Short mmCIF file of C-alpha atoms and ligand atoms in Angstrom, two decimals:
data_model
loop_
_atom_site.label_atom_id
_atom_site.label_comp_id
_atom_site.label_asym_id
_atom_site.label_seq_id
_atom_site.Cartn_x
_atom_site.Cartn_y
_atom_site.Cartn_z
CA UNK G 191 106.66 121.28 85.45
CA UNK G 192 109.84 120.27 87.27
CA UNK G 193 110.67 123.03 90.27
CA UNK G 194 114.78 122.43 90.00
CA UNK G 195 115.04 126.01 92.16
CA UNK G 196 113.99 124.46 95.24
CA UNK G 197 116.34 121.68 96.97
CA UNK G 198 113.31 119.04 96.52
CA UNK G 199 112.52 119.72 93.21
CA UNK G 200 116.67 119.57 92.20
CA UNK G 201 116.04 116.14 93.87
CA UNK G 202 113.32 114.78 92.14
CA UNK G 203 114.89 115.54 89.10
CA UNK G 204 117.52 113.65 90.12
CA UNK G 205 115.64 110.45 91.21
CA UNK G 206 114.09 110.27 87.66
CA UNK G 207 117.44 110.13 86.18
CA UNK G 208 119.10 107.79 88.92
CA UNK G 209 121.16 105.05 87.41
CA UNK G 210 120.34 101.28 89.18
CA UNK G 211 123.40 101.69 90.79
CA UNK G 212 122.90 104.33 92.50
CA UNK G 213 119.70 103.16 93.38
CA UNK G 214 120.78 99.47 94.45
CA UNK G 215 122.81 101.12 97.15
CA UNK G 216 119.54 103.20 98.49
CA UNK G 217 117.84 99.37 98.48
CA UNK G 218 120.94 97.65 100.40
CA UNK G 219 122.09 99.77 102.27
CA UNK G 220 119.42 102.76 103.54
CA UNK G 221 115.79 100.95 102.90
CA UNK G 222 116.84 97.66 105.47
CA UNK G 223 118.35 100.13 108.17
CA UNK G 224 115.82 102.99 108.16
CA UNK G 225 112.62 102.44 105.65
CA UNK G 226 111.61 99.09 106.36
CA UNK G 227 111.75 99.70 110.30
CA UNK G 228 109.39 103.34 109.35
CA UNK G 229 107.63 101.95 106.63
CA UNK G 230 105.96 99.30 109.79
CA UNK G 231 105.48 102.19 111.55
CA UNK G 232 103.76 104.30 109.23
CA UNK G 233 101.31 101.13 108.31
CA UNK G 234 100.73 100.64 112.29
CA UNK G 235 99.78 104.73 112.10
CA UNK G 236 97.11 104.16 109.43
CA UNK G 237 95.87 100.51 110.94
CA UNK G 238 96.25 98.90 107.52
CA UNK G 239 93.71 96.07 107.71
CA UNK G 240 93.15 92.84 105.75
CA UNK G 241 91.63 92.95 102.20
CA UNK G 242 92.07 96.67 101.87
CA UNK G 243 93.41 98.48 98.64
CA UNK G 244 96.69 100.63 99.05
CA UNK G 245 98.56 102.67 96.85
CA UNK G 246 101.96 103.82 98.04
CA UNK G 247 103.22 106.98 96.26
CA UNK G 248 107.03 107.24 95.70
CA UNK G 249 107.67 104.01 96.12
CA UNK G 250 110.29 103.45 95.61
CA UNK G 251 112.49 99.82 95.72
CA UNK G 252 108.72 98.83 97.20
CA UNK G 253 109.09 99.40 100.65
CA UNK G 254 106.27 100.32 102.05
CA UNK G 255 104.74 98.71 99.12
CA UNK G 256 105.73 95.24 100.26
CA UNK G 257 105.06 95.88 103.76
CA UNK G 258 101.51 96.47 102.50
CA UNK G 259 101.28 93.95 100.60
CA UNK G 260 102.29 91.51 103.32
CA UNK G 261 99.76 93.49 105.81
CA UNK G 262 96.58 93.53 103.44
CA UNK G 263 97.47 89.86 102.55
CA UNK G 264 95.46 87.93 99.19
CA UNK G 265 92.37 89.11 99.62
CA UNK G 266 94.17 92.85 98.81
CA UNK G 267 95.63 94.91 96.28
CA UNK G 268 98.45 97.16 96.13
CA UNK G 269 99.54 99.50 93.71
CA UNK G 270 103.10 101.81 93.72
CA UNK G 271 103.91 104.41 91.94
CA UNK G 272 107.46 106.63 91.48
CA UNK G 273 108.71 108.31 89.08
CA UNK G 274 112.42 106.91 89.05
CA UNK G 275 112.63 103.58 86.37
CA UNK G 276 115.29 102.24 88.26
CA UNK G 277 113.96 102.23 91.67
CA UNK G 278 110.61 99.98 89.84
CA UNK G 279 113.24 97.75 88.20
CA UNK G 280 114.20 97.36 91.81
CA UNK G 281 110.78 96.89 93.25
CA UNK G 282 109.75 94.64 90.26
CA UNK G 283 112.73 92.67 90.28
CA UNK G 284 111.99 91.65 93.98
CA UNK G 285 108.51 89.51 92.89
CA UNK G 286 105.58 88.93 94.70
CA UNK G 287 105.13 88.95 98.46
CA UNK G 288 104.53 85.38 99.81
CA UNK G 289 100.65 85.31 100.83
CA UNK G 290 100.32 88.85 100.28
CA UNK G 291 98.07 91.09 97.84
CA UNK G 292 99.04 91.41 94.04
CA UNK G 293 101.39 94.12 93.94
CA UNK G 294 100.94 96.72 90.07
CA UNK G 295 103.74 99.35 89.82
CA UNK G 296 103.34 102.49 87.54
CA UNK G 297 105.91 105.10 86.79
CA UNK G 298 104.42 108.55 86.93
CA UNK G 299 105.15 111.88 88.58
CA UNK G 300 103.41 112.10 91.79
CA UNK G 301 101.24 115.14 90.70
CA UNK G 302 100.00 113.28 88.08
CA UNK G 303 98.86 109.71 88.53
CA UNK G 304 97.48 107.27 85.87
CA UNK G 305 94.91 105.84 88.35
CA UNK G 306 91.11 105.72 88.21
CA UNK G 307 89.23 108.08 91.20
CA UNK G 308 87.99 106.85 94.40
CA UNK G 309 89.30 102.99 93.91
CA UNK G 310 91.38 103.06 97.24
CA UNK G 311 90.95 102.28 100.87
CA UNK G 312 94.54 103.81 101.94
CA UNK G 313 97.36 105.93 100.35
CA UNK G 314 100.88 106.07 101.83
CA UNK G 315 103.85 108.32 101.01
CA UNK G 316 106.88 107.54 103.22
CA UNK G 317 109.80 110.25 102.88
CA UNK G 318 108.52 111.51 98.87
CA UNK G 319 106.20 114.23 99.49
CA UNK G 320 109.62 116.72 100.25
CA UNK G 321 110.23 115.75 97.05
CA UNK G 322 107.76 116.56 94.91
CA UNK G 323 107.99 119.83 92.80
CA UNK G 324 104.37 120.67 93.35
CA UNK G 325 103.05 118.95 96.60
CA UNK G 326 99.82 119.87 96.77
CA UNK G 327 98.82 118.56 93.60
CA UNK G 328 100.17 115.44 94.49
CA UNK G 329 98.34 115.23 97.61
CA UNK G 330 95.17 116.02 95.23
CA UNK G 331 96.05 113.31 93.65
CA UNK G 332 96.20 111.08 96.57
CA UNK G 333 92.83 112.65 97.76
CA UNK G 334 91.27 111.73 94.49
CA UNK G 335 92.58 107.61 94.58
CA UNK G 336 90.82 107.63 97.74
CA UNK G 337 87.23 106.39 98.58
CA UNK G 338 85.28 108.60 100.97
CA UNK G 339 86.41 107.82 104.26
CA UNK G 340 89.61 106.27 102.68
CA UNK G 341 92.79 106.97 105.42
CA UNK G 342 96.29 108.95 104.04
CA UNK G 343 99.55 108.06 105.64
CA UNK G 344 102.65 110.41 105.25
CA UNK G 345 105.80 110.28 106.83
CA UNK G 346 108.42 112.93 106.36
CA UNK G 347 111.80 113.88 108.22
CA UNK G 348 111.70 116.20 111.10
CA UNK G 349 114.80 119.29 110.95
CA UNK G 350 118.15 117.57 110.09
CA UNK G 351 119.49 118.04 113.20
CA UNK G 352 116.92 115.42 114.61
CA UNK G 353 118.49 113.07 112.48
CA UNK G 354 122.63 113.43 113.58
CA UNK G 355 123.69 110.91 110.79
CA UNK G 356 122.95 113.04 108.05
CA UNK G 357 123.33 116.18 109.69
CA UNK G 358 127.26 114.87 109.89
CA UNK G 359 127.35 113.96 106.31
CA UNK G 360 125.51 117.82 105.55
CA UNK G 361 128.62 119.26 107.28
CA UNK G 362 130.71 116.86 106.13
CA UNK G 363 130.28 118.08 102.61
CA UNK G 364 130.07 122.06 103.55
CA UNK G 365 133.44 122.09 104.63
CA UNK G 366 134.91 120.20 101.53
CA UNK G 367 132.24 121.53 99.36
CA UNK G 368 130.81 124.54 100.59
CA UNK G 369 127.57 125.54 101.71
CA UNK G 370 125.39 125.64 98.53
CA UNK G 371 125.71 121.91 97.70
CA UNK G 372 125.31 121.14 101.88
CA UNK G 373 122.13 123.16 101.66
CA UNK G 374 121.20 121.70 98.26
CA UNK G 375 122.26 117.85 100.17
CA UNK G 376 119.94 118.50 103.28
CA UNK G 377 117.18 120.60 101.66
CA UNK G 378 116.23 117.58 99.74
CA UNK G 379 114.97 115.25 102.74
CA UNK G 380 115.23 117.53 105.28
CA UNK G 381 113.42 120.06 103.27
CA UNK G 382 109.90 120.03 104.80
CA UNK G 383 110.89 119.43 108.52
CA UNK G 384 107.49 121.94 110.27
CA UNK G 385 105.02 119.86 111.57
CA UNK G 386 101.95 122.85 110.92
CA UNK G 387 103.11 122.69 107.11
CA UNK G 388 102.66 119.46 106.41
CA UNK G 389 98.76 119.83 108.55
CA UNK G 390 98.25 123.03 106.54
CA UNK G 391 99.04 121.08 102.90
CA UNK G 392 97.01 118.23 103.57
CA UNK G 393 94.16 120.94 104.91
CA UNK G 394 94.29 122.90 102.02
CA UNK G 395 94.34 119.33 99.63
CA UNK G 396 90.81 118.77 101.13
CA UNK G 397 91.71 116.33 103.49
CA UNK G 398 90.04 116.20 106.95
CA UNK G 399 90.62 114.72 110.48
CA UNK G 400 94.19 115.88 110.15
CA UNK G 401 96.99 114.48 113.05
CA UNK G 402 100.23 114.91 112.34
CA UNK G 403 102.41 112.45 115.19
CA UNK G 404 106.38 113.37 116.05
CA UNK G 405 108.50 109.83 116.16
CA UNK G 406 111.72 108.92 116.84
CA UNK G 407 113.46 105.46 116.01
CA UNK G 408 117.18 104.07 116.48
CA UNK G 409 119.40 103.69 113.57
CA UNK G 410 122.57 101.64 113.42
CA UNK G 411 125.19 101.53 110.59
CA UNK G 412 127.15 98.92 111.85
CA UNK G 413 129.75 99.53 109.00
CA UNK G 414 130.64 102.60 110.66
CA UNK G 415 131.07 106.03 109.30
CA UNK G 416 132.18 104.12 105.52
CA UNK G 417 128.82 102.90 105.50
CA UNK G 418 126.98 105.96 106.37
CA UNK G 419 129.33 108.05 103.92
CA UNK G 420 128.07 104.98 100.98
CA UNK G 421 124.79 106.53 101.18
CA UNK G 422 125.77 109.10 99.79
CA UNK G 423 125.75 107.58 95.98
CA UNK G 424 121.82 107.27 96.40
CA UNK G 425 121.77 111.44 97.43
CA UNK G 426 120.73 113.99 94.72
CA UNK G 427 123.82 115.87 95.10
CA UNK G 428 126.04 112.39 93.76
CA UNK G 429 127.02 113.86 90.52
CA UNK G 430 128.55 116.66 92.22
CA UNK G 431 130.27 114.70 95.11
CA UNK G 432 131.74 112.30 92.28
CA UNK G 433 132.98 114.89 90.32
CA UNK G 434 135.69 116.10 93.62
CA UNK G 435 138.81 115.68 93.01
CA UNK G 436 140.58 112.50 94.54
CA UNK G 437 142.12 114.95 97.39
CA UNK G 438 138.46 116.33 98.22
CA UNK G 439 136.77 112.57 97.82
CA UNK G 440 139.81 111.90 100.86
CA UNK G 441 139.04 114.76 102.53
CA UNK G 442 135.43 114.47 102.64
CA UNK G 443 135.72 110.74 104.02
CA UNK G 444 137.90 111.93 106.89
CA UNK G 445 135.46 115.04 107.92
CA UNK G 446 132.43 111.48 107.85
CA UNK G 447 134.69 109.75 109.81
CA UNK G 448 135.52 112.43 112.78
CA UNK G 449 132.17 114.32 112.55
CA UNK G 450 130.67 110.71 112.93
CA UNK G 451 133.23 110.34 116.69
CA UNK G 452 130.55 111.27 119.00
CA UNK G 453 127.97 108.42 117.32
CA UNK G 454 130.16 105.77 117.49
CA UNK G 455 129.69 102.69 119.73
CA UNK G 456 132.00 99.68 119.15
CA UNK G 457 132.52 100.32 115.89
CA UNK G 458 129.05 101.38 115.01
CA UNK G 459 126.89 104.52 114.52
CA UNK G 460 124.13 104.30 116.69
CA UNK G 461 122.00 107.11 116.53
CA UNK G 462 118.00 107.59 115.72
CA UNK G 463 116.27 109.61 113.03
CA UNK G 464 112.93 111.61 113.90
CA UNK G 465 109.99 111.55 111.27
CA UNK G 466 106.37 113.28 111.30
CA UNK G 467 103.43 110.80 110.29
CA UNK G 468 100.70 112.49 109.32
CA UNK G 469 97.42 111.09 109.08
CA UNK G 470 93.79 112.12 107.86
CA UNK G 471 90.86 110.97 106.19
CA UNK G 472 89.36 112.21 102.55
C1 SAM W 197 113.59 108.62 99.90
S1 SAM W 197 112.87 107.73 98.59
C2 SAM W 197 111.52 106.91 99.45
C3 SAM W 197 111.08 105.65 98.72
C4 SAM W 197 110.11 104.77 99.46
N1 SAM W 197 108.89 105.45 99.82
C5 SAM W 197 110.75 104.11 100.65
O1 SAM W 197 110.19 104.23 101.75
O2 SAM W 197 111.78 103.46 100.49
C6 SAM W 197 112.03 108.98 97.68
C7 SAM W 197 111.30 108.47 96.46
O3 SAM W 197 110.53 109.55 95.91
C8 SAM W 197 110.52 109.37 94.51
N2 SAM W 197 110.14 110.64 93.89
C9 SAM W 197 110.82 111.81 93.94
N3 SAM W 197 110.16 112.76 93.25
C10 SAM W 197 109.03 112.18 92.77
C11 SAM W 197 107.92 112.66 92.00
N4 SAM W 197 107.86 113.93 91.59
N5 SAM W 197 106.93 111.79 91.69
C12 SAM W 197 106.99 110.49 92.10
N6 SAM W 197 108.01 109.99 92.83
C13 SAM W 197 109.01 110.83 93.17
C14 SAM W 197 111.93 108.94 94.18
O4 SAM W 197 112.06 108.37 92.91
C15 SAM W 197 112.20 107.97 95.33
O5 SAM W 197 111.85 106.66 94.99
#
């Protein structure tokens, strides 16, 4: 059952009904700037070795997917799975990885995935588990692709306010919007930001050796606060922003581009976003 009631859930819904365009602009414009440069880091976290068997839960485009592929190289096999058709158009439209493992996508809710028990050495969920409308079955799910001793990988946002980009788009859209679609904006990603609940969840899902890490990396839009304010068509909250009227689609560009004043740098936002990577062991 879809939870719509909670920000995540409202999102979720809304990546299984994302059109491709929406989702082309997450691919171009968000996964080279911040998921590719996480995704590395998340895979360094859970020492991803050669020959090993990974599946990557909300895949998405095939981020970390292809990153794993690459990392695990022929001798492995990677499957991803999401929920949203047009992000595994994406992914599948990309092809194989050049001397990397085989690479199956699925499309299936996270809570309930059409893959056999215990046929995994690694499972990785980068920025997807906020998502999900019931998160510990999803991590039960995870728990049950693994082998014994198989290593899980999550990475999910710290507090908005550790990542200033968004936090000025949040705003951004509570003063033209108000606060119920800022909170409904930021409650989405930014939804599960406590360190001790992510240790508790993966506790409770049976998991064991449980470290949860705090990082910090840079992030540059180097198209300014137009390209930060593009990501925007990728959000859960799109519909709504689309449906403004031209004067509040104006106004909410200038409130991006003079909340965004103290990130700028010649032109660019330079800022960093701050993730917890969890890691344990089934
Ligand atoms: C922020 S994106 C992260 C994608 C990918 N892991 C990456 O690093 O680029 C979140 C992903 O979670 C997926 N997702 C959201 N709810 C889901 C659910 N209930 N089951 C499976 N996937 C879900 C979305 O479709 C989307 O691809």
């Amino acid at each position: 059952m879809t939870n719509t009631r909670q920000p995540g859930g409202a999102w979720s819904a809304a990546f299984a009904s994302a059109s491709r365009a929406a989702m082309d602009v997450y691919a171009e414009v968000m996964v080279p700037r911040m998921f590719v440069p996480w995704g590395r880091e998340l895979l360094d976290e859970v020492a991803l070795e050669p020959g090993e068997a990974v599946v990557d839960i909300a895949c998405g485009p095939g981020t970390v997917t292809r990153l794993a592929a690459a990392r695990s190289g022929p001798a492995g096999r990677v499957t991803g799975c999401d929920l949203s058709p047009a992000m595994l158009e994406i992914a599948v439209g990309r092809g194989p990885v050049e001397n990397g493992a085989a690479i199956d996508y699925v499309e299936a809710p996270a809570d309930r995935l059409p893959i056999a028990d215990m046929t995994f050495d690694v499972a990785t969920c980068q920025q997807g588990l906020q998502f999900f409308p019931d998160r510990l079955a999803a991590l039960g799910e995870m728990r049950r692709a693994l082998r014994p001793g198989g290593r899980i990988g999550i990475a999910v946002w710290k507090r908005i306010e550790e990542c200033p980009p968004f936090a000025v788009l949040t705003e951004a859209i509570r003063e033209v919007a108000g606060d119920e679609l800022a909170d409904r904006y930021a409650g989405g990603p930014w939804g599960m930001p406590l360190a001790e609940d992510l240790r508790t969840l993966l506790e409770r899902a049976g998991f064991r050796d449980v470290r949860v890490a705090d990082r910090a990396l840079p992030i540059t839009f180097e198209g300014g606060p137009t390209q930060l304010g593009a990501t925007l068509a990728a959000a859960g909250v799109a519909g709504e922003l689309e449906a403004l009227s031209p004067q509040d689609k104006e106004r909410l560009r200038a409130a991006v581009a003079e909340r965004s004043r103290p990130l700028m740098a010649n032109s660019a936002i330079r800022s960093q976003l701050a993730s917890h990577l969890a890691l344990a062991r089934r």
